[in-house]
Amino acid sequence: IGGGEVTRLAAPAKLTWYLEVTGQRADGYHELRSEMRTLALADTLEISEGDAVEYRGEIDGVDRLNHESSTLVHRALALVNRRAHVTVNKCIPLGGGLGGGSADAAAILRWANYTDLEGASRLGGDVPFCLIGGRAVVTGIGEGIEVLRPEPTAVTLLLPPFQSTRRRAIEPSTPCGLRGGDPTAAITSRSRPSASIPTWAPCSPPRERSSAM
């Protein structure tokens, strides 16, 4: 980053407390009901004059992000019609269900004073909650946010030896499920191990617990 003014933003991770699949829309998107909470674990974004997105950090997958031209940060900048040099210092593990990419996109939206939750949901189902933060019940495809009273909680995060996407985690595991059975039936994750087992290098001295709202 050059010598100009730099704006630093926190992009906190989120934790999904529970998740129910309540149906499937005609366009293929799943409708959900879940409770989400903001975690103390966070990425940090540095924004200055320019036109580039750069990822740094010691977690698995950061180098791959630097070779992508359509990350959630790129898409968030396009949504708000802004140009900037954004350096994303990654601390949130990729593919662990903690909403790292969504948190980064939401930080860009806050920086641009963008508050349209439905528009934010077009970037990803977790982006509207990450934009609001705190503790909330999330419905629809993510755009429905019912803010709840904060409930500080200490949680232990365990990173599994594979990465998964939200879509893969909620796919029906049998021909019934959403394709003809009870839409609220339990759905088993079909996550498969990635080619290499990821590791997580914390950005701060190792801690067993992360605070949740």
JSON list of C-alpha atoms in Angstrom, two decimals:
[
{"chain": "A", "resi": 1, "resn": "ILE", "atom": "CA", "xyz": [0.00, 0.00, 0.00]},
{"chain": "A", "resi": 2, "resn": "GLY", "atom": "CA", "xyz": [1.29, 3.45, -0.89]},
{"chain": "A", "resi": 3, "resn": "GLY", "atom": "CA", "xyz": [1.68, 6.44, 1.32]},
{"chain": "A", "resi": 4, "resn": "GLY", "atom": "CA", "xyz": [-1.94, 7.60, 1.13]},
{"chain": "A", "resi": 5, "resn": "GLU", "atom": "CA", "xyz": [-4.60, 7.36, 3.80]},
{"chain": "A", "resi": 6, "resn": "VAL", "atom": "CA", "xyz": [-5.41, 3.82, 4.90]},
{"chain": "A", "resi": 7, "resn": "THR", "atom": "CA", "xyz": [-8.75, 2.76, 6.39]},
{"chain": "A", "resi": 8, "resn": "ARG", "atom": "CA", "xyz": [-8.65, -0.37, 8.56]},
{"chain": "A", "resi": 9, "resn": "LEU", "atom": "CA", "xyz": [-11.76, -2.47, 9.01]},
{"chain": "A", "resi": 10, "resn": "ALA", "atom": "CA", "xyz": [-12.54, -5.51, 11.16]},
{"chain": "A", "resi": 11, "resn": "ALA", "atom": "CA", "xyz": [-14.37, -8.40, 9.48]},
{"chain": "A", "resi": 12, "resn": "PRO", "atom": "CA", "xyz": [-15.56, -10.71, 12.30]},
{"chain": "A", "resi": 13, "resn": "ALA", "atom": "CA", "xyz": [-16.33, -14.37, 11.72]},
{"chain": "A", "resi": 14, "resn": "LYS", "atom": "CA", "xyz": [-19.81, -15.77, 12.38]},
{"chain": "A", "resi": 15, "resn": "LEU", "atom": "CA", "xyz": [-20.95, -18.96, 14.04]},
{"chain": "A", "resi": 16, "resn": "THR", "atom": "CA", "xyz": [-24.11, -20.77, 12.97]},
{"chain": "A", "resi": 17, "resn": "TRP", "atom": "CA", "xyz": [-25.74, -21.89, 16.22]},
{"chain": "A", "resi": 18, "resn": "TYR", "atom": "CA", "xyz": [-28.31, -24.09, 14.47]},
{"chain": "A", "resi": 19, "resn": "LEU", "atom": "CA", "xyz": [-29.55, -24.55, 10.92]},
{"chain": "A", "resi": 20, "resn": "GLU", "atom": "CA", "xyz": [-32.90, -25.71, 9.55]},
{"chain": "A", "resi": 21, "resn": "VAL", "atom": "CA", "xyz": [-33.65, -26.15, 5.85]},
{"chain": "A", "resi": 22, "resn": "THR", "atom": "CA", "xyz": [-37.27, -25.02, 5.51]},
{"chain": "A", "resi": 23, "resn": "GLY", "atom": "CA", "xyz": [-37.79, -25.41, 1.77]},
{"chain": "A", "resi": 24, "resn": "GLN", "atom": "CA", "xyz": [-36.41, -24.91, -1.70]},
{"chain": "A", "resi": 25, "resn": "ARG", "atom": "CA", "xyz": [-37.34, -22.11, -4.08]},
{"chain": "A", "resi": 26, "resn": "ALA", "atom": "CA", "xyz": [-38.12, -22.51, -7.76]},
{"chain": "A", "resi": 27, "resn": "ASP", "atom": "CA", "xyz": [-34.73, -21.00, -8.61]},
{"chain": "A", "resi": 28, "resn": "GLY", "atom": "CA", "xyz": [-32.96, -23.75, -6.67]},
{"chain": "A", "resi": 29, "resn": "TYR", "atom": "CA", "xyz": [-31.95, -21.72, -3.63]},
{"chain": "A", "resi": 30, "resn": "HIS", "atom": "CA", "xyz": [-32.64, -23.32, -0.25]},
{"chain": "A", "resi": 31, "resn": "GLU", "atom": "CA", "xyz": [-34.65, -21.36, 2.29]},
{"chain": "A", "resi": 32, "resn": "LEU", "atom": "CA", "xyz": [-33.20, -21.59, 5.77]},
{"chain": "A", "resi": 33, "resn": "ARG", "atom": "CA", "xyz": [-33.82, -20.68, 9.37]},
{"chain": "A", "resi": 34, "resn": "SER", "atom": "CA", "xyz": [-30.81, -20.38, 11.62]},
{"chain": "A", "resi": 35, "resn": "GLU", "atom": "CA", "xyz": [-29.32, -18.49, 14.50]},
{"chain": "A", "resi": 36, "resn": "MET", "atom": "CA", "xyz": [-26.00, -16.80, 13.89]},
{"chain": "A", "resi": 37, "resn": "ARG", "atom": "CA", "xyz": [-23.60, -15.05, 16.23]},
{"chain": "A", "resi": 38, "resn": "THR", "atom": "CA", "xyz": [-20.60, -12.82, 15.66]},
{"chain": "A", "resi": 39, "resn": "LEU", "atom": "CA", "xyz": [-17.25, -14.15, 16.90]},
{"chain": "A", "resi": 40, "resn": "ALA", "atom": "CA", "xyz": [-14.23, -12.29, 18.22]},
{"chain": "A", "resi": 41, "resn": "LEU", "atom": "CA", "xyz": [-12.11, -14.04, 15.55]},
{"chain": "A", "resi": 42, "resn": "ALA", "atom": "CA", "xyz": [-11.76, -11.63, 12.62]},
{"chain": "A", "resi": 43, "resn": "ASP", "atom": "CA", "xyz": [-9.98, -10.75, 9.40]},
{"chain": "A", "resi": 44, "resn": "THR", "atom": "CA", "xyz": [-8.64, -7.22, 8.98]},
{"chain": "A", "resi": 45, "resn": "LEU", "atom": "CA", "xyz": [-9.05, -5.18, 5.79]},
{"chain": "A", "resi": 46, "resn": "GLU", "atom": "CA", "xyz": [-6.86, -2.25, 4.83]},
{"chain": "A", "resi": 47, "resn": "ILE", "atom": "CA", "xyz": [-8.37, 0.06, 2.21]},
{"chain": "A", "resi": 48, "resn": "SER", "atom": "CA", "xyz": [-6.48, 2.75, 0.32]},
{"chain": "A", "resi": 49, "resn": "GLU", "atom": "CA", "xyz": [-6.49, 4.44, -3.05]},
{"chain": "A", "resi": 50, "resn": "GLY", "atom": "CA", "xyz": [-6.01, 2.07, -5.96]},
{"chain": "A", "resi": 51, "resn": "ASP", "atom": "CA", "xyz": [-7.70, -0.78, -7.79]},
{"chain": "A", "resi": 52, "resn": "ALA", "atom": "CA", "xyz": [-6.60, -4.19, -6.55]},
{"chain": "A", "resi": 53, "resn": "VAL", "atom": "CA", "xyz": [-7.45, -6.89, -4.00]},
{"chain": "A", "resi": 54, "resn": "GLU", "atom": "CA", "xyz": [-4.62, -8.63, -2.17]},
{"chain": "A", "resi": 55, "resn": "TYR", "atom": "CA", "xyz": [-4.85, -11.45, 0.37]},
{"chain": "A", "resi": 56, "resn": "ARG", "atom": "CA", "xyz": [-2.27, -12.13, 3.08]},
{"chain": "A", "resi": 57, "resn": "GLY", "atom": "CA", "xyz": [-2.05, -14.62, 5.91]},
{"chain": "A", "resi": 58, "resn": "GLU", "atom": "CA", "xyz": [-0.75, -18.01, 6.91]},
{"chain": "A", "resi": 59, "resn": "ILE", "atom": "CA", "xyz": [-3.96, -20.03, 6.66]},
{"chain": "A", "resi": 60, "resn": "ASP", "atom": "CA", "xyz": [-4.48, -22.57, 3.88]},
{"chain": "A", "resi": 61, "resn": "GLY", "atom": "CA", "xyz": [-5.90, -21.21, 0.66]},
{"chain": "A", "resi": 62, "resn": "VAL", "atom": "CA", "xyz": [-4.67, -17.61, 0.82]},
{"chain": "A", "resi": 63, "resn": "ASP", "atom": "CA", "xyz": [-2.37, -18.02, -2.18]},
{"chain": "A", "resi": 64, "resn": "ARG", "atom": "CA", "xyz": [-5.26, -19.41, -4.22]},
{"chain": "A", "resi": 65, "resn": "LEU", "atom": "CA", "xyz": [-7.38, -16.33, -3.41]},
{"chain": "A", "resi": 66, "resn": "ASN", "atom": "CA", "xyz": [-4.71, -14.10, -4.92]},
{"chain": "A", "resi": 67, "resn": "HIS", "atom": "CA", "xyz": [-5.22, -15.85, -8.25]},
{"chain": "A", "resi": 68, "resn": "GLU", "atom": "CA", "xyz": [-8.98, -15.32, -8.30]},
{"chain": "A", "resi": 69, "resn": "SER", "atom": "CA", "xyz": [-10.54, -12.28, -9.96]},
{"chain": "A", "resi": 70, "resn": "SER", "atom": "CA", "xyz": [-14.06, -12.68, -8.57]},
{"chain": "A", "resi": 71, "resn": "THR", "atom": "CA", "xyz": [-13.78, -13.17, -4.82]},
{"chain": "A", "resi": 72, "resn": "LEU", "atom": "CA", "xyz": [-16.52, -11.84, -2.57]},
{"chain": "A", "resi": 73, "resn": "VAL", "atom": "CA", "xyz": [-14.45, -8.71, -1.99]},
{"chain": "A", "resi": 74, "resn": "HIS", "atom": "CA", "xyz": [-14.25, -8.07, -5.75]},
{"chain": "A", "resi": 75, "resn": "ARG", "atom": "CA", "xyz": [-17.99, -8.62, -6.03]},
{"chain": "A", "resi": 76, "resn": "ALA", "atom": "CA", "xyz": [-18.76, -6.37, -3.05]},
{"chain": "A", "resi": 77, "resn": "LEU", "atom": "CA", "xyz": [-16.73, -3.55, -4.59]},
{"chain": "A", "resi": 78, "resn": "ALA", "atom": "CA", "xyz": [-18.65, -4.00, -7.85]},
{"chain": "A", "resi": 79, "resn": "LEU", "atom": "CA", "xyz": [-21.99, -3.97, -5.99]},
{"chain": "A", "resi": 80, "resn": "VAL", "atom": "CA", "xyz": [-21.25, -0.61, -4.37]},
{"chain": "A", "resi": 81, "resn": "ASN", "atom": "CA", "xyz": [-19.57, 0.71, -7.54]},
{"chain": "A", "resi": 82, "resn": "ARG", "atom": "CA", "xyz": [-16.33, 1.57, -5.74]},
{"chain": "A", "resi": 83, "resn": "ARG", "atom": "CA", "xyz": [-12.66, 1.14, -6.60]},
{"chain": "A", "resi": 84, "resn": "ALA", "atom": "CA", "xyz": [-9.96, 0.69, -3.98]},
{"chain": "A", "resi": 85, "resn": "HIS", "atom": "CA", "xyz": [-6.79, -1.14, -3.09]},
{"chain": "A", "resi": 86, "resn": "VAL", "atom": "CA", "xyz": [-7.92, -3.70, -0.52]},
{"chain": "A", "resi": 87, "resn": "THR", "atom": "CA", "xyz": [-5.50, -5.81, 1.49]},
{"chain": "A", "resi": 88, "resn": "VAL", "atom": "CA", "xyz": [-7.26, -8.62, 3.34]},
{"chain": "A", "resi": 89, "resn": "ASN", "atom": "CA", "xyz": [-5.29, -10.01, 6.27]},
{"chain": "A", "resi": 90, "resn": "LYS", "atom": "CA", "xyz": [-6.86, -13.45, 6.68]},
{"chain": "A", "resi": 91, "resn": "CYS", "atom": "CA", "xyz": [-7.26, -14.99, 10.12]},
{"chain": "A", "resi": 92, "resn": "ILE", "atom": "CA", "xyz": [-10.56, -16.81, 9.57]},
{"chain": "A", "resi": 93, "resn": "PRO", "atom": "CA", "xyz": [-9.98, -20.35, 8.20]},
{"chain": "A", "resi": 94, "resn": "LEU", "atom": "CA", "xyz": [-11.34, -20.96, 4.70]},
{"chain": "A", "resi": 95, "resn": "GLY", "atom": "CA", "xyz": [-14.12, -23.50, 4.18]},
{"chain": "A", "resi": 96, "resn": "GLY", "atom": "CA", "xyz": [-14.79, -23.94, 7.89]},
{"chain": "A", "resi": 97, "resn": "GLY", "atom": "CA", "xyz": [-18.31, -22.51, 7.99]},
{"chain": "A", "resi": 98, "resn": "LEU", "atom": "CA", "xyz": [-17.19, -19.34, 9.77]},
{"chain": "A", "resi": 99, "resn": "GLY", "atom": "CA", "xyz": [-18.15, -16.93, 6.99]},
{"chain": "A", "resi": 100, "resn": "GLY", "atom": "CA", "xyz": [-14.72, -15.48, 6.31]},
{"chain": "A", "resi": 101, "resn": "GLY", "atom": "CA", "xyz": [-15.44, -14.43, 2.73]},
{"chain": "A", "resi": 102, "resn": "SER", "atom": "CA", "xyz": [-18.86, -13.12, 3.70]},
{"chain": "A", "resi": 103, "resn": "ALA", "atom": "CA", "xyz": [-17.33, -11.14, 6.58]},
{"chain": "A", "resi": 104, "resn": "ASP", "atom": "CA", "xyz": [-14.82, -9.54, 4.21]},
{"chain": "A", "resi": 105, "resn": "ALA", "atom": "CA", "xyz": [-17.59, -8.62, 1.74]},
{"chain": "A", "resi": 106, "resn": "ALA", "atom": "CA", "xyz": [-19.73, -7.20, 4.55]},
{"chain": "A", "resi": 107, "resn": "ALA", "atom": "CA", "xyz": [-16.82, -5.03, 5.70]},
{"chain": "A", "resi": 108, "resn": "ILE", "atom": "CA", "xyz": [-16.67, -3.50, 2.22]},
{"chain": "A", "resi": 109, "resn": "LEU", "atom": "CA", "xyz": [-20.43, -2.86, 2.29]},
{"chain": "A", "resi": 110, "resn": "ARG", "atom": "CA", "xyz": [-20.18, -1.13, 5.70]},
{"chain": "A", "resi": 111, "resn": "TRP", "atom": "CA", "xyz": [-17.29, 0.99, 4.43]},
{"chain": "A", "resi": 112, "resn": "ALA", "atom": "CA", "xyz": [-19.48, 2.08, 1.50]},
{"chain": "A", "resi": 113, "resn": "ASN", "atom": "CA", "xyz": [-22.52, 2.69, 3.78]},
{"chain": "A", "resi": 114, "resn": "TYR", "atom": "CA", "xyz": [-24.49, 0.01, 1.90]},
{"chain": "A", "resi": 115, "resn": "THR", "atom": "CA", "xyz": [-27.45, -1.26, 3.93]},
{"chain": "A", "resi": 116, "resn": "ASP", "atom": "CA", "xyz": [-29.67, -3.19, 1.48]},
{"chain": "A", "resi": 117, "resn": "LEU", "atom": "CA", "xyz": [-29.92, -6.68, 2.98]},
{"chain": "A", "resi": 118, "resn": "GLU", "atom": "CA", "xyz": [-31.60, -8.17, -0.07]},
{"chain": "A", "resi": 119, "resn": "GLY", "atom": "CA", "xyz": [-28.85, -6.79, -2.27]},
{"chain": "A", "resi": 120, "resn": "ALA", "atom": "CA", "xyz": [-26.24, -8.12, 0.15]},
{"chain": "A", "resi": 121, "resn": "SER", "atom": "CA", "xyz": [-27.82, -11.59, -0.06]},
{"chain": "A", "resi": 122, "resn": "ARG", "atom": "CA", "xyz": [-27.01, -11.66, -3.79]},
{"chain": "A", "resi": 123, "resn": "LEU", "atom": "CA", "xyz": [-23.36, -11.86, -2.80]},
{"chain": "A", "resi": 124, "resn": "GLY", "atom": "CA", "xyz": [-23.97, -14.79, -0.45]},
{"chain": "A", "resi": 125, "resn": "GLY", "atom": "CA", "xyz": [-26.41, -16.04, 2.15]},
{"chain": "A", "resi": 126, "resn": "ASP", "atom": "CA", "xyz": [-24.17, -15.13, 5.11]},
{"chain": "A", "resi": 127, "resn": "VAL", "atom": "CA", "xyz": [-23.38, -11.59, 3.95]},
{"chain": "A", "resi": 128, "resn": "PRO", "atom": "CA", "xyz": [-26.54, -9.89, 5.33]},
{"chain": "A", "resi": 129, "resn": "PHE", "atom": "CA", "xyz": [-25.90, -11.24, 8.84]},
{"chain": "A", "resi": 130, "resn": "CYS", "atom": "CA", "xyz": [-22.22, -10.32, 8.66]},
{"chain": "A", "resi": 131, "resn": "LEU", "atom": "CA", "xyz": [-23.33, -6.82, 7.65]},
{"chain": "A", "resi": 132, "resn": "ILE", "atom": "CA", "xyz": [-25.57, -6.51, 10.75]},
{"chain": "A", "resi": 133, "resn": "GLY", "atom": "CA", "xyz": [-23.55, -8.63, 13.20]},
{"chain": "A", "resi": 134, "resn": "GLY", "atom": "CA", "xyz": [-24.29, -9.46, 16.82]},
{"chain": "A", "resi": 135, "resn": "ARG", "atom": "CA", "xyz": [-26.83, -12.24, 17.33]},
{"chain": "A", "resi": 136, "resn": "ALA", "atom": "CA", "xyz": [-29.84, -12.87, 15.11]},
{"chain": "A", "resi": 137, "resn": "VAL", "atom": "CA", "xyz": [-32.29, -15.36, 13.63]},
{"chain": "A", "resi": 138, "resn": "VAL", "atom": "CA", "xyz": [-31.68, -15.54, 9.89]},
{"chain": "A", "resi": 139, "resn": "THR", "atom": "CA", "xyz": [-34.40, -16.63, 7.44]},
{"chain": "A", "resi": 140, "resn": "GLY", "atom": "CA", "xyz": [-35.06, -16.86, 3.71]},
{"chain": "A", "resi": 141, "resn": "ILE", "atom": "CA", "xyz": [-31.83, -17.13, 1.76]},
{"chain": "A", "resi": 142, "resn": "GLY", "atom": "CA", "xyz": [-30.14, -14.91, 4.33]},
{"chain": "A", "resi": 143, "resn": "GLU", "atom": "CA", "xyz": [-31.90, -11.59, 3.82]},
{"chain": "A", "resi": 144, "resn": "GLY", "atom": "CA", "xyz": [-34.32, -11.99, 6.74]},
{"chain": "A", "resi": 145, "resn": "ILE", "atom": "CA", "xyz": [-32.63, -10.77, 9.93]},
{"chain": "A", "resi": 146, "resn": "GLU", "atom": "CA", "xyz": [-34.35, -10.73, 13.33]},
{"chain": "A", "resi": 147, "resn": "VAL", "atom": "CA", "xyz": [-31.90, -9.18, 15.77]},
{"chain": "A", "resi": 148, "resn": "LEU", "atom": "CA", "xyz": [-31.74, -10.87, 19.18]},
{"chain": "A", "resi": 149, "resn": "ARG", "atom": "CA", "xyz": [-30.44, -9.65, 22.52]},
{"chain": "A", "resi": 150, "resn": "PRO", "atom": "CA", "xyz": [-26.67, -10.19, 22.81]},
{"chain": "A", "resi": 151, "resn": "GLU", "atom": "CA", "xyz": [-25.74, -13.28, 24.80]},
{"chain": "A", "resi": 152, "resn": "PRO", "atom": "CA", "xyz": [-21.95, -13.37, 25.37]},
{"chain": "A", "resi": 153, "resn": "THR", "atom": "CA", "xyz": [-20.73, -16.95, 25.20]},
{"chain": "A", "resi": 154, "resn": "ALA", "atom": "CA", "xyz": [-17.32, -18.63, 25.13]},
{"chain": "A", "resi": 155, "resn": "VAL", "atom": "CA", "xyz": [-17.04, -21.35, 22.48]},
{"chain": "A", "resi": 156, "resn": "THR", "atom": "CA", "xyz": [-14.34, -23.79, 21.45]},
{"chain": "A", "resi": 157, "resn": "LEU", "atom": "CA", "xyz": [-13.72, -23.91, 17.69]},
{"chain": "A", "resi": 158, "resn": "LEU", "atom": "CA", "xyz": [-12.48, -27.16, 16.17]},
{"chain": "A", "resi": 159, "resn": "LEU", "atom": "CA", "xyz": [-11.30, -26.99, 12.55]},
{"chain": "A", "resi": 160, "resn": "PRO", "atom": "CA", "xyz": [-12.09, -30.27, 10.70]},
{"chain": "A", "resi": 161, "resn": "PRO", "atom": "CA", "xyz": [-9.50, -31.76, 8.30]},
{"chain": "A", "resi": 162, "resn": "PHE", "atom": "CA", "xyz": [-11.50, -30.75, 5.22]},
{"chain": "A", "resi": 163, "resn": "GLN", "atom": "CA", "xyz": [-13.16, -27.73, 3.68]},
{"chain": "A", "resi": 164, "resn": "SER", "atom": "CA", "xyz": [-16.81, -27.44, 2.70]},
{"chain": "A", "resi": 165, "resn": "THR", "atom": "CA", "xyz": [-19.21, -24.99, 1.11]},
{"chain": "A", "resi": 166, "resn": "ARG", "atom": "CA", "xyz": [-22.61, -23.98, 2.42]},
{"chain": "A", "resi": 167, "resn": "ARG", "atom": "CA", "xyz": [-24.30, -25.54, -0.63]},
{"chain": "A", "resi": 168, "resn": "ARG", "atom": "CA", "xyz": [-22.56, -28.89, -0.12]},
{"chain": "A", "resi": 169, "resn": "ALA", "atom": "CA", "xyz": [-23.38, -28.91, 3.59]},
{"chain": "A", "resi": 170, "resn": "ILE", "atom": "CA", "xyz": [-27.13, -28.60, 3.06]},
{"chain": "A", "resi": 171, "resn": "GLU", "atom": "CA", "xyz": [-27.60, -30.85, 0.04]},
{"chain": "A", "resi": 172, "resn": "PRO", "atom": "CA", "xyz": [-30.00, -33.76, 0.66]},
{"chain": "A", "resi": 173, "resn": "SER", "atom": "CA", "xyz": [-28.13, -36.98, 1.32]},
{"chain": "A", "resi": 174, "resn": "THR", "atom": "CA", "xyz": [-30.90, -39.21, -0.07]},
{"chain": "A", "resi": 175, "resn": "PRO", "atom": "CA", "xyz": [-33.41, -39.01, -2.95]},
{"chain": "A", "resi": 176, "resn": "CYS", "atom": "CA", "xyz": [-36.10, -37.92, -0.48]},
{"chain": "A", "resi": 177, "resn": "GLY", "atom": "CA", "xyz": [-35.21, -34.85, 1.59]},
{"chain": "A", "resi": 178, "resn": "LEU", "atom": "CA", "xyz": [-36.25, -31.76, -0.31]},
{"chain": "A", "resi": 179, "resn": "ARG", "atom": "CA", "xyz": [-37.03, -33.69, -3.48]},
{"chain": "A", "resi": 180, "resn": "GLY", "atom": "CA", "xyz": [-40.29, -35.16, -2.27]},
{"chain": "A", "resi": 181, "resn": "GLY", "atom": "CA", "xyz": [-40.10, -35.75, 1.44]},
{"chain": "A", "resi": 182, "resn": "ASP", "atom": "CA", "xyz": [-40.46, -33.54, 4.48]},
{"chain": "A", "resi": 183, "resn": "PRO", "atom": "CA", "xyz": [-38.54, -30.31, 3.67]},
{"chain": "A", "resi": 184, "resn": "THR", "atom": "CA", "xyz": [-37.57, -29.98, 7.32]},
{"chain": "A", "resi": 185, "resn": "ALA", "atom": "CA", "xyz": [-36.14, -33.50, 7.52]},
{"chain": "A", "resi": 186, "resn": "ALA", "atom": "CA", "xyz": [-32.62, -33.80, 8.86]},
{"chain": "A", "resi": 187, "resn": "ILE", "atom": "CA", "xyz": [-30.02, -33.41, 6.14]},
{"chain": "A", "resi": 188, "resn": "THR", "atom": "CA", "xyz": [-26.62, -34.98, 6.45]},
{"chain": "A", "resi": 189, "resn": "SER", "atom": "CA", "xyz": [-23.58, -33.13, 5.23]},
{"chain": "A", "resi": 190, "resn": "ARG", "atom": "CA", "xyz": [-21.81, -34.78, 2.34]},
{"chain": "A", "resi": 191, "resn": "SER", "atom": "CA", "xyz": [-18.56, -32.93, 2.73]},
{"chain": "A", "resi": 192, "resn": "ARG", "atom": "CA", "xyz": [-15.61, -34.78, 1.28]},
{"chain": "A", "resi": 193, "resn": "PRO", "atom": "CA", "xyz": [-12.00, -34.38, 2.38]},
{"chain": "A", "resi": 194, "resn": "SER", "atom": "CA", "xyz": [-9.96, -32.06, 0.20]},
{"chain": "A", "resi": 195, "resn": "ALA", "atom": "CA", "xyz": [-6.82, -33.28, -1.51]},
{"chain": "A", "resi": 196, "resn": "SER", "atom": "CA", "xyz": [-4.64, -31.98, 1.30]},
{"chain": "A", "resi": 197, "resn": "ILE", "atom": "CA", "xyz": [-5.43, -31.66, 4.98]},
{"chain": "A", "resi": 198, "resn": "PRO", "atom": "CA", "xyz": [-5.52, -27.96, 5.85]},
{"chain": "A", "resi": 199, "resn": "THR", "atom": "CA", "xyz": [-3.85, -26.42, 8.83]},
{"chain": "A", "resi": 200, "resn": "TRP", "atom": "CA", "xyz": [-4.78, -23.30, 10.74]},
{"chain": "A", "resi": 201, "resn": "ALA", "atom": "CA", "xyz": [-2.15, -20.84, 11.88]},
{"chain": "A", "resi": 202, "resn": "PRO", "atom": "CA", "xyz": [-3.86, -18.39, 14.28]},
{"chain": "A", "resi": 203, "resn": "CYS", "atom": "CA", "xyz": [-3.16, -14.68, 13.81]},
{"chain": "A", "resi": 204, "resn": "SER", "atom": "CA", "xyz": [-2.68, -14.23, 17.54]},
{"chain": "A", "resi": 205, "resn": "PRO", "atom": "CA", "xyz": [-1.20, -16.47, 20.26]},
{"chain": "A", "resi": 206, "resn": "PRO", "atom": "CA", "xyz": [-3.14, -19.78, 20.33]},
{"chain": "A", "resi": 207, "resn": "ARG", "atom": "CA", "xyz": [-6.35, -19.67, 22.33]},
{"chain": "A", "resi": 208, "resn": "GLU", "atom": "CA", "xyz": [-8.82, -22.47, 22.85]},
{"chain": "A", "resi": 209, "resn": "ARG", "atom": "CA", "xyz": [-11.87, -20.24, 23.02]},
{"chain": "A", "resi": 210, "resn": "SER", "atom": "CA", "xyz": [-13.44, -17.54, 20.94]},
{"chain": "A", "resi": 211, "resn": "SER", "atom": "CA", "xyz": [-16.08, -15.20, 22.29]},
{"chain": "A", "resi": 212, "resn": "ALA", "atom": "CA", "xyz": [-19.50, -15.13, 20.63]},
{"chain": "A", "resi": 213, "resn": "MET", "atom": "CA", "xyz": [-22.24, -12.55, 20.98]}
]
